[in-house]
Coordinates of C-alpha atoms in Angstrom, one line a residue:
X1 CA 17.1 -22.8 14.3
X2 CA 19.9 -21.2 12.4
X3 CA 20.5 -17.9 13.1
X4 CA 20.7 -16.3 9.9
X5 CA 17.3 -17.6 8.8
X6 CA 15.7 -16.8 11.9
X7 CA 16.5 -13.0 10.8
X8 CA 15.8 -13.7 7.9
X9 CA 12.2 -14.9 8.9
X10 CA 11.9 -11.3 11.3
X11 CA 13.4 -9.0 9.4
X12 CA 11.6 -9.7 6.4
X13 CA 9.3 -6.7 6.6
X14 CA 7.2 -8.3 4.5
X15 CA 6.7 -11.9 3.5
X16 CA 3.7 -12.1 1.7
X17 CA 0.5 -13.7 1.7
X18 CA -2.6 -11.6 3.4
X19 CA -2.6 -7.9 4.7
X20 CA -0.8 -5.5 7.2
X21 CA -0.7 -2.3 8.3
X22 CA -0.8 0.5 11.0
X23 CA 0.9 3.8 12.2
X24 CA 1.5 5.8 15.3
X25 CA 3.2 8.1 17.2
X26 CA 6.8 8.7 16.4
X27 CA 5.5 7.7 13.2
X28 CA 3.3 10.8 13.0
X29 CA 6.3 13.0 13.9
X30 CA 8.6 11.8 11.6
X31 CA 6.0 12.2 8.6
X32 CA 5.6 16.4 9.3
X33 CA 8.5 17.3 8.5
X34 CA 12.2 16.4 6.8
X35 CA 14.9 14.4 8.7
X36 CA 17.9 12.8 8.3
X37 CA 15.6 9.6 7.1
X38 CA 14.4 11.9 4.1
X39 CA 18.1 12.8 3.6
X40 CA 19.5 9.3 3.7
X41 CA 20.6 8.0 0.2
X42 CA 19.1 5.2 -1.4
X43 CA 20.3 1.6 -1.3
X44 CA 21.4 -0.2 -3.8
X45 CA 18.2 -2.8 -3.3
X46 CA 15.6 -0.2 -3.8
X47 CA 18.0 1.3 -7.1
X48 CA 18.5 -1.9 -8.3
X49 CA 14.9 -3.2 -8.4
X50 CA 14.0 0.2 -10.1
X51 CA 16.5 0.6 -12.3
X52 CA 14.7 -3.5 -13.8
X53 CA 10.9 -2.9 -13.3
X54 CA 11.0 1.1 -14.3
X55 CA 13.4 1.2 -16.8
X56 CA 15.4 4.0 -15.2
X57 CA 19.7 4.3 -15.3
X58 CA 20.5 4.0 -12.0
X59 CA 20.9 8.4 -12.1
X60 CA 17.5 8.4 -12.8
X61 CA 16.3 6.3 -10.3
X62 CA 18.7 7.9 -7.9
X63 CA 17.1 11.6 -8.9
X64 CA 13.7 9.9 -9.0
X65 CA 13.9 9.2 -5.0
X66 CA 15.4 12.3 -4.6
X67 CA 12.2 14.0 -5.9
X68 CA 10.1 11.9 -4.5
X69 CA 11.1 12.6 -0.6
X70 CA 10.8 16.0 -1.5
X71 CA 7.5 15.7 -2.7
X72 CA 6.5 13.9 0.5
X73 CA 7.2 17.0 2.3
X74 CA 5.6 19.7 -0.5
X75 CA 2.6 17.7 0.1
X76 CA 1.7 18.4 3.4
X77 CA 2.5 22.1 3.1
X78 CA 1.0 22.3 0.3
X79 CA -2.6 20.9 2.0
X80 CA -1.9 23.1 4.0
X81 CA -1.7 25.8 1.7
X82 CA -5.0 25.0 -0.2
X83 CA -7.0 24.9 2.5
X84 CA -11.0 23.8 1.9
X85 CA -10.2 24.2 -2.1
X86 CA -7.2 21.2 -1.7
X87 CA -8.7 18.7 -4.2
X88 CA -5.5 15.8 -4.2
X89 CA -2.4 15.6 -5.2
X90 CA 0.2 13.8 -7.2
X91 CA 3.6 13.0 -8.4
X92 CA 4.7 13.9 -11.4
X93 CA 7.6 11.2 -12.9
X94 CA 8.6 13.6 -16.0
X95 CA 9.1 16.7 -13.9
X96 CA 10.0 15.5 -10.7
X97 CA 7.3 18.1 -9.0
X98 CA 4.3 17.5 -7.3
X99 CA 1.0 18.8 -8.6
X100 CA -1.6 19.6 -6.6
X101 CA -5.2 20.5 -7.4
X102 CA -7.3 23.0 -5.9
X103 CA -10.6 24.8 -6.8
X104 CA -10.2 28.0 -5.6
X105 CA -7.6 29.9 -7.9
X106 CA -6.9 32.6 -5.3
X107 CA -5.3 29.6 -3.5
X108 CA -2.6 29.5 -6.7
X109 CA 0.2 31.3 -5.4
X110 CA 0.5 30.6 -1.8
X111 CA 0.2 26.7 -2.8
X112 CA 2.9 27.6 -5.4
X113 CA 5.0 28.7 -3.1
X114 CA 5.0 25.7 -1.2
X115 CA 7.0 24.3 -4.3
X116 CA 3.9 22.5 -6.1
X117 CA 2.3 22.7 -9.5
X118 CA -1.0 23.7 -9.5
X119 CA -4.2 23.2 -11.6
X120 CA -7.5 23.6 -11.0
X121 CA -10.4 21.3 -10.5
X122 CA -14.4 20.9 -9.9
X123 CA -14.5 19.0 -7.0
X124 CA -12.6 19.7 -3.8
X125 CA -11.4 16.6 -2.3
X126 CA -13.5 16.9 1.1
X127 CA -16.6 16.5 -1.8
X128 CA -14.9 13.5 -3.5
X129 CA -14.3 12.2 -0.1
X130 CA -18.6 12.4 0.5
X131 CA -19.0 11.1 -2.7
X132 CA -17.1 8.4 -1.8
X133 CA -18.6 7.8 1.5
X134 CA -22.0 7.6 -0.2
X135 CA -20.6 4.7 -2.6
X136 CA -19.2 2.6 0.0
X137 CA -22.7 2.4 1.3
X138 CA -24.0 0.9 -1.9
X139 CA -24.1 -3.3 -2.2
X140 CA -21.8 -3.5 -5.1
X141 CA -21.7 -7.0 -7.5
X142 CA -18.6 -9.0 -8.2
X143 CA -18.8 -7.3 -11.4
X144 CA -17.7 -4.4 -9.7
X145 CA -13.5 -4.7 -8.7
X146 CA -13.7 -1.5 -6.6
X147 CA -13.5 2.9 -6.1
X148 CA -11.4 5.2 -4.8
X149 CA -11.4 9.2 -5.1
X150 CA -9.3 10.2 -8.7
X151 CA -7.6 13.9 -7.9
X152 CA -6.9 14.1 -11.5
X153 CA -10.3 13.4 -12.8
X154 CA -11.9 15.0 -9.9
X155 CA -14.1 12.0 -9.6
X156 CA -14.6 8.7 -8.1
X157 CA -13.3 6.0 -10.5
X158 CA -15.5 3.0 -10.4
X159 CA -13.6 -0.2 -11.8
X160 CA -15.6 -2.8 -13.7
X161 CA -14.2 -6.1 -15.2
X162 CA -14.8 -5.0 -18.7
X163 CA -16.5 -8.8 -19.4
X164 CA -18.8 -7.9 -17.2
X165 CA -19.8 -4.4 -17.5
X166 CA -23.5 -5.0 -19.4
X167 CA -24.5 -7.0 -16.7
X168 CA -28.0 -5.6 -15.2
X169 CA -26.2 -5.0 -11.5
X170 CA -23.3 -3.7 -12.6
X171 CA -25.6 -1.2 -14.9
X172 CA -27.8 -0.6 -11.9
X173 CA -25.0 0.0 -9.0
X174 CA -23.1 2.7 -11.6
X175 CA -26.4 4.4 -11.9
X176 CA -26.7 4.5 -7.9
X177 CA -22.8 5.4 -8.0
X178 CA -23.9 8.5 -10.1
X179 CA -26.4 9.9 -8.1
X180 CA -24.0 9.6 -5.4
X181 CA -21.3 12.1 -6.9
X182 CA -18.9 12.6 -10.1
X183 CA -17.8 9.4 -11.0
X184 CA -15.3 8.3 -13.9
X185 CA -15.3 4.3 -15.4
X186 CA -12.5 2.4 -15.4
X187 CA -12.6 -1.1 -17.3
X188 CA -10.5 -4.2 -15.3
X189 CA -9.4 -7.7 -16.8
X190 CA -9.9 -9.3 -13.7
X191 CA -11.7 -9.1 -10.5
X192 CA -9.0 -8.7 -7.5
X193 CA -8.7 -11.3 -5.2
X194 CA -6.6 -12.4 -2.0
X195 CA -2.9 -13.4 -2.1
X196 CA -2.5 -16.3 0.4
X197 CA -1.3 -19.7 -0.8
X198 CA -1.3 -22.8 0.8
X199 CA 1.6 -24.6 3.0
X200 CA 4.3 -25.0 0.5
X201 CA 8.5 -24.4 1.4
X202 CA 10.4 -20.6 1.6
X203 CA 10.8 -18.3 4.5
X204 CA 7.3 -17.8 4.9
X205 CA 4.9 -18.3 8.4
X206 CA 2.3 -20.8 8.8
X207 CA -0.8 -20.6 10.5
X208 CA -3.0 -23.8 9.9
X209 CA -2.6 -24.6 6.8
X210 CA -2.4 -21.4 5.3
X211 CA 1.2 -19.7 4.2
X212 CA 1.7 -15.7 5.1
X213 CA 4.5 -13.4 5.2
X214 CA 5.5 -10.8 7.6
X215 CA 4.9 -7.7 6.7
X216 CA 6.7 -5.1 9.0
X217 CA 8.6 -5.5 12.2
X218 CA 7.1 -3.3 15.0
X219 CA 8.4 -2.8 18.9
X220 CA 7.1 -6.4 20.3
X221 CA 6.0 -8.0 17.1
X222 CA 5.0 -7.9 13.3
X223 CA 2.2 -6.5 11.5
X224 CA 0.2 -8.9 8.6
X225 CA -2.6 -9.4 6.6
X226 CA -6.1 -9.7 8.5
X227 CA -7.2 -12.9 6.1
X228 CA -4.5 -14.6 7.6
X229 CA -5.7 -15.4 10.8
X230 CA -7.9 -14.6 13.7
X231 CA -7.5 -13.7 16.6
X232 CA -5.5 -15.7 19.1
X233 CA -4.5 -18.4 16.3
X234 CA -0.8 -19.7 16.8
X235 CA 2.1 -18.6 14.4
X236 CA 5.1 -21.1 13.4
X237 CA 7.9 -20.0 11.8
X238 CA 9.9 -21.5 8.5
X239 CA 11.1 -23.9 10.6
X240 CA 7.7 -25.2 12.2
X241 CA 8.8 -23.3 15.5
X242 CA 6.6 -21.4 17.9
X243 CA 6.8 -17.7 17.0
X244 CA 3.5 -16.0 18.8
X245 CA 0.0 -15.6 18.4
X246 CA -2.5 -13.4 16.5
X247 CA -3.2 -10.5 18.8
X248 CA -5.4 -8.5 16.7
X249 CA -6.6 -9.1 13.2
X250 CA -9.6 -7.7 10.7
X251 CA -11.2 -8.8 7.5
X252 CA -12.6 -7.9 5.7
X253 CA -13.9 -4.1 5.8
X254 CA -9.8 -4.0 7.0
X255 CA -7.6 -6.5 5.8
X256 CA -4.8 -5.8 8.4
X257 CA -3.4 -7.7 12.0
X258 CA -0.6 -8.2 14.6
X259 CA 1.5 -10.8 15.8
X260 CA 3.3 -11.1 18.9
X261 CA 7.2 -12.5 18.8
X262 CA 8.6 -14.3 21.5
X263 CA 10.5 -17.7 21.8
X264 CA 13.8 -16.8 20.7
X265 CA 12.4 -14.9 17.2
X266 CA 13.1 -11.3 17.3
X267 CA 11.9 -7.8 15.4
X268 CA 14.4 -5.6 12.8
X269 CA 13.4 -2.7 10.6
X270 CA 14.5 -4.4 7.4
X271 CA 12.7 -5.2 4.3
X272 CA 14.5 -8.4 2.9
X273 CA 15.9 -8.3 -0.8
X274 CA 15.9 -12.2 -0.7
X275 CA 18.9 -12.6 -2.3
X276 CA 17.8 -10.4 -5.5
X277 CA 18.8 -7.3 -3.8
X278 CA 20.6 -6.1 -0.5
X279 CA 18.1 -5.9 2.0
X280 CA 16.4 -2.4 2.5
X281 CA 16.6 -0.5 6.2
X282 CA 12.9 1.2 7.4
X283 CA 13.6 4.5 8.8
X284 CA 10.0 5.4 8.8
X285 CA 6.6 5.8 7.4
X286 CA 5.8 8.6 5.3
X287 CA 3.5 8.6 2.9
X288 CA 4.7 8.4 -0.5
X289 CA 2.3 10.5 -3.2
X290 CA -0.1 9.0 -5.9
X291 CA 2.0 8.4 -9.1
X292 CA 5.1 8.1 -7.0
X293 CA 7.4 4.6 -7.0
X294 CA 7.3 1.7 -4.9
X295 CA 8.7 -1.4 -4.2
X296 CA 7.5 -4.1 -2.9
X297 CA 8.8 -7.9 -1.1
X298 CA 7.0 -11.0 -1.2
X299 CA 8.0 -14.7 -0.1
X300 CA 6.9 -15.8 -3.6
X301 CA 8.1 -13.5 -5.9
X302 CA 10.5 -11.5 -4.2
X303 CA 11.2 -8.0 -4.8
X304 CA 9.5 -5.8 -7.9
X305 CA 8.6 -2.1 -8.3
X306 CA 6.0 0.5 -9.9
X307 CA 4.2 3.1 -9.4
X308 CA 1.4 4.1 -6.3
X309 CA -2.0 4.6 -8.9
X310 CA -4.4 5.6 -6.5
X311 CA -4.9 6.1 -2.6
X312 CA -8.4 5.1 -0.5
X313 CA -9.5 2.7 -3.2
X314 CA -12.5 0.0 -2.0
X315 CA -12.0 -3.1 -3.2
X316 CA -14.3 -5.5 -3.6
X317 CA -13.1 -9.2 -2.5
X318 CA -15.5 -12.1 -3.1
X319 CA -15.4 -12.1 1.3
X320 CA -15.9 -8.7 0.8
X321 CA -15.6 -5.0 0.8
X322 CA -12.2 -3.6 2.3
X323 CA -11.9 0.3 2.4
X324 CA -9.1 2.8 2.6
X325 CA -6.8 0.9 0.3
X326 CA -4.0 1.7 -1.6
X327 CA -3.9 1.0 -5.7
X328 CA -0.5 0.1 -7.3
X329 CA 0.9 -1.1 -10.6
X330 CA 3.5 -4.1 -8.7
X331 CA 3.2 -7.2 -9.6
X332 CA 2.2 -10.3 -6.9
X333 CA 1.4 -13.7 -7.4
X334 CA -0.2 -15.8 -4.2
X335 CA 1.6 -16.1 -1.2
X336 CA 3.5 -12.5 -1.1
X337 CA 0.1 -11.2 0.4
X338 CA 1.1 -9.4 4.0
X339 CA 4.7 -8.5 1.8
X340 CA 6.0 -5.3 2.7
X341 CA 5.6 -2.1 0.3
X342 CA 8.4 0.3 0.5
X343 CA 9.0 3.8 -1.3
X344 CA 12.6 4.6 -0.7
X345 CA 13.3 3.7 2.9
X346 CA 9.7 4.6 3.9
X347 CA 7.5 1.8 5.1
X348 CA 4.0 2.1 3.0
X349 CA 1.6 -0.9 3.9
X350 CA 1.2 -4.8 3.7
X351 CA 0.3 -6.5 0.1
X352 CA -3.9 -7.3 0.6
X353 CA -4.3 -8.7 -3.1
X354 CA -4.5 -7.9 -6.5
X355 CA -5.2 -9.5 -10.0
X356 CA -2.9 -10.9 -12.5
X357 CA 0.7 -12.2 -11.9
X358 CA 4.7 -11.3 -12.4
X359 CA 4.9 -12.7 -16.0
X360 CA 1.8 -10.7 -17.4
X361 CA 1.8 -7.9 -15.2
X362 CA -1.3 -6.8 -12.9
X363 CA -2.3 -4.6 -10.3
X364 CA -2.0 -4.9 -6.4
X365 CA -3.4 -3.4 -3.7
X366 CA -1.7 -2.6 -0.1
X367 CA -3.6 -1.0 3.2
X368 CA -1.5 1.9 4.5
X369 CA 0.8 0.9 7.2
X370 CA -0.2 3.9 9.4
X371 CA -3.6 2.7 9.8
X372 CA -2.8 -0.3 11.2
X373 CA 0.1 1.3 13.6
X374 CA -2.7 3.7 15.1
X375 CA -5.5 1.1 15.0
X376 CA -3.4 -1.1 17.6
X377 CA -1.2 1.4 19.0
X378 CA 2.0 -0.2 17.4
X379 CA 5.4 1.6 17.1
X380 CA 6.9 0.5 14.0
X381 CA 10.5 -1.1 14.3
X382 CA 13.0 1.7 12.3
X383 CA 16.7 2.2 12.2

């Protein structure tokens, strides 16, 4: 096989088509406080792509990063800060800060310190978090696309495809969803489905007949999307080669699972640009705030960027509920599911699915990368 596909094949962080995710130790450390990783200065992939999906000069998406890794850091003293009054958190684009609520004003000035705005709430988020908890146990209808705890409403948002929100069970589940705790509606186009696409050519992997991409390299393999495969199913490469086998997959309920890599394929902590941009290093995993930008790379549609919407979202697949997700604004079409979603040179989780497409726009959802690391015990691959 030649060589520089092969790497292309590994290092491709994220080549689309089902699910990924996980976190773990040095992981953990790296996230608590700021190193050189947070320091590092952006490549001209991640710049490029923002500077065409945002609409930013390249100083503005420069600053935007800048802010951003900041932010990451604000946030967790800031938490930290609020104590049992934190109610969320999020990035602001227009002022480059952080804003966190709380519900407790005497926690103002020492979360102020921290370097955070501040405004105050109803709901802390440990009770948005129950509420949550208590909608997740509720039998929702297709009509229903998903929830996920809102720190700026202080609710639960509950999306409904707007054609069908006069349906009786739809009518019936949001009047369980309200006895359960605040919750806000949201109107969809489209119910969310799954990203995988059938056998057809790129850089992809095959399992079956089924076409996934690799999502991110860790120390003895790569981490995909659960829907891709159970397991001990086998794993070719672009080439039809012998790359490994499932070792650990889930879906739904989790939408996330691990490869091995052996037979002359090997792991690298990059995110591939496929030829639009330069390929991205992963220096770790920190966990980028709601409302702050992300990028994300896909066998199929390669690399576009936009903005994290909303963090522990449920969304409801026709095979079924998967929790703890992340919402964003990025484009996907099939195939890119298992991609690789990237804020600056942070890894942030493996393209699950989504609705709509990268000529009309959509939303996609991606299950944090840290959860899957710590559910298998992975070490993510960095440089």
């Amino acid at each position: 096989m030649r060589r520089t596909t092969v790497l292309r094949s590994c290092l491709s962080a994220a080549l689309l088509l089902s699910t990924v995710a996980a976190g773990v130790g040095t992981q953990a450390s790296a996230a608590d406080s700021p190193t050189a990783a947070d320091r590092a200065p952006a490549s001209s992939a991640l710049i490029t792509a923002m500077q065409r999906d945002l609409g930013l000069t390249k100083t503005q998406a420069t600053a935007r990063l800048q802010a951003e890794a900041t932010a990451r850091t604000v946030e967790r003293a800031a938490e930290r800060a609020a104590g049992g009054s934190y109610g969320g958190s999020w990035f602001e684009a227009e002022s480059g800060k952080l804003t966190v609520a709380i519900t407790d004003d005497a926690r103002k000035k020492a979360v102020e310190a921290t370097g955070a705005q501040v405004t105050l709430v109803e709901h802390s988020e440990r009770q948005l978090d129950a509420a949550m908890a208590r909608i997740d146990k509720l039998d929702a209808p297709s009509g229903v696309s998903g929830w996920h705890v809102d720190p700026k409403s202080s609710s639960v948002v509950v999306g409904v495809v707007a054609e069908r929100k006069n349906d009786n069970d739809v009518q019936a589940f949001l009047s369980q969803a309200r006895q359960a705790g605040p919750v806000t509606l949201d109107e969809t186009g489209q119910a969310p489905r799954t990203l995988a696409a059938g056998t057809v050519g790129g850089d992809p992997y095959y399992t079956g007949n089924v076409r996934c991409s690799i999502g991110f390299s860790v120390y003895g393999g790569f981490v995909t999307a659960g829907h891709c495969g159970q397991p001990s199913a086998g794993v070719r490469g672009w080439d039809g080669s012998y790359i490994g086998n499932f070792q650990g997959s889930s879906f739904p309920e989790n939408d996330y699972a691990w490869v091995n890599v052996g037979s002359g394929w090997w792991t690298v902590p990059v995110v591939l640009g496929w030829g639009t941009v330069s390929d991205q290093l992963v220096r770790g995993s920190g966990e980028a705030p709601v409302g702050a930008s992300i990028c994300r790379s896909g066998s199929t549609t390669h690399w576009h960027c936009g903005t994290v919407l909303a963090k522990n979202e449920t969304v409801n697949y026709s095979q079924g509920a998967v929790r703890q997700m992340t919402k964003t604004n990025v484009c996907a079409e099939p195939g890119d599911s298992g991609g690789s979603f990237i804020s600056g040179d942070q890894a942030q989780g493996v393209t699950s699915g989504g609705w709509g497409n990268c000529s009309s726009g959509g939303e996609t959802w991606f299950q944090p990368i840290n959860e899957i690391l710590n559910r298998y015990g992975l070490t993510l691959h960095t440089a």
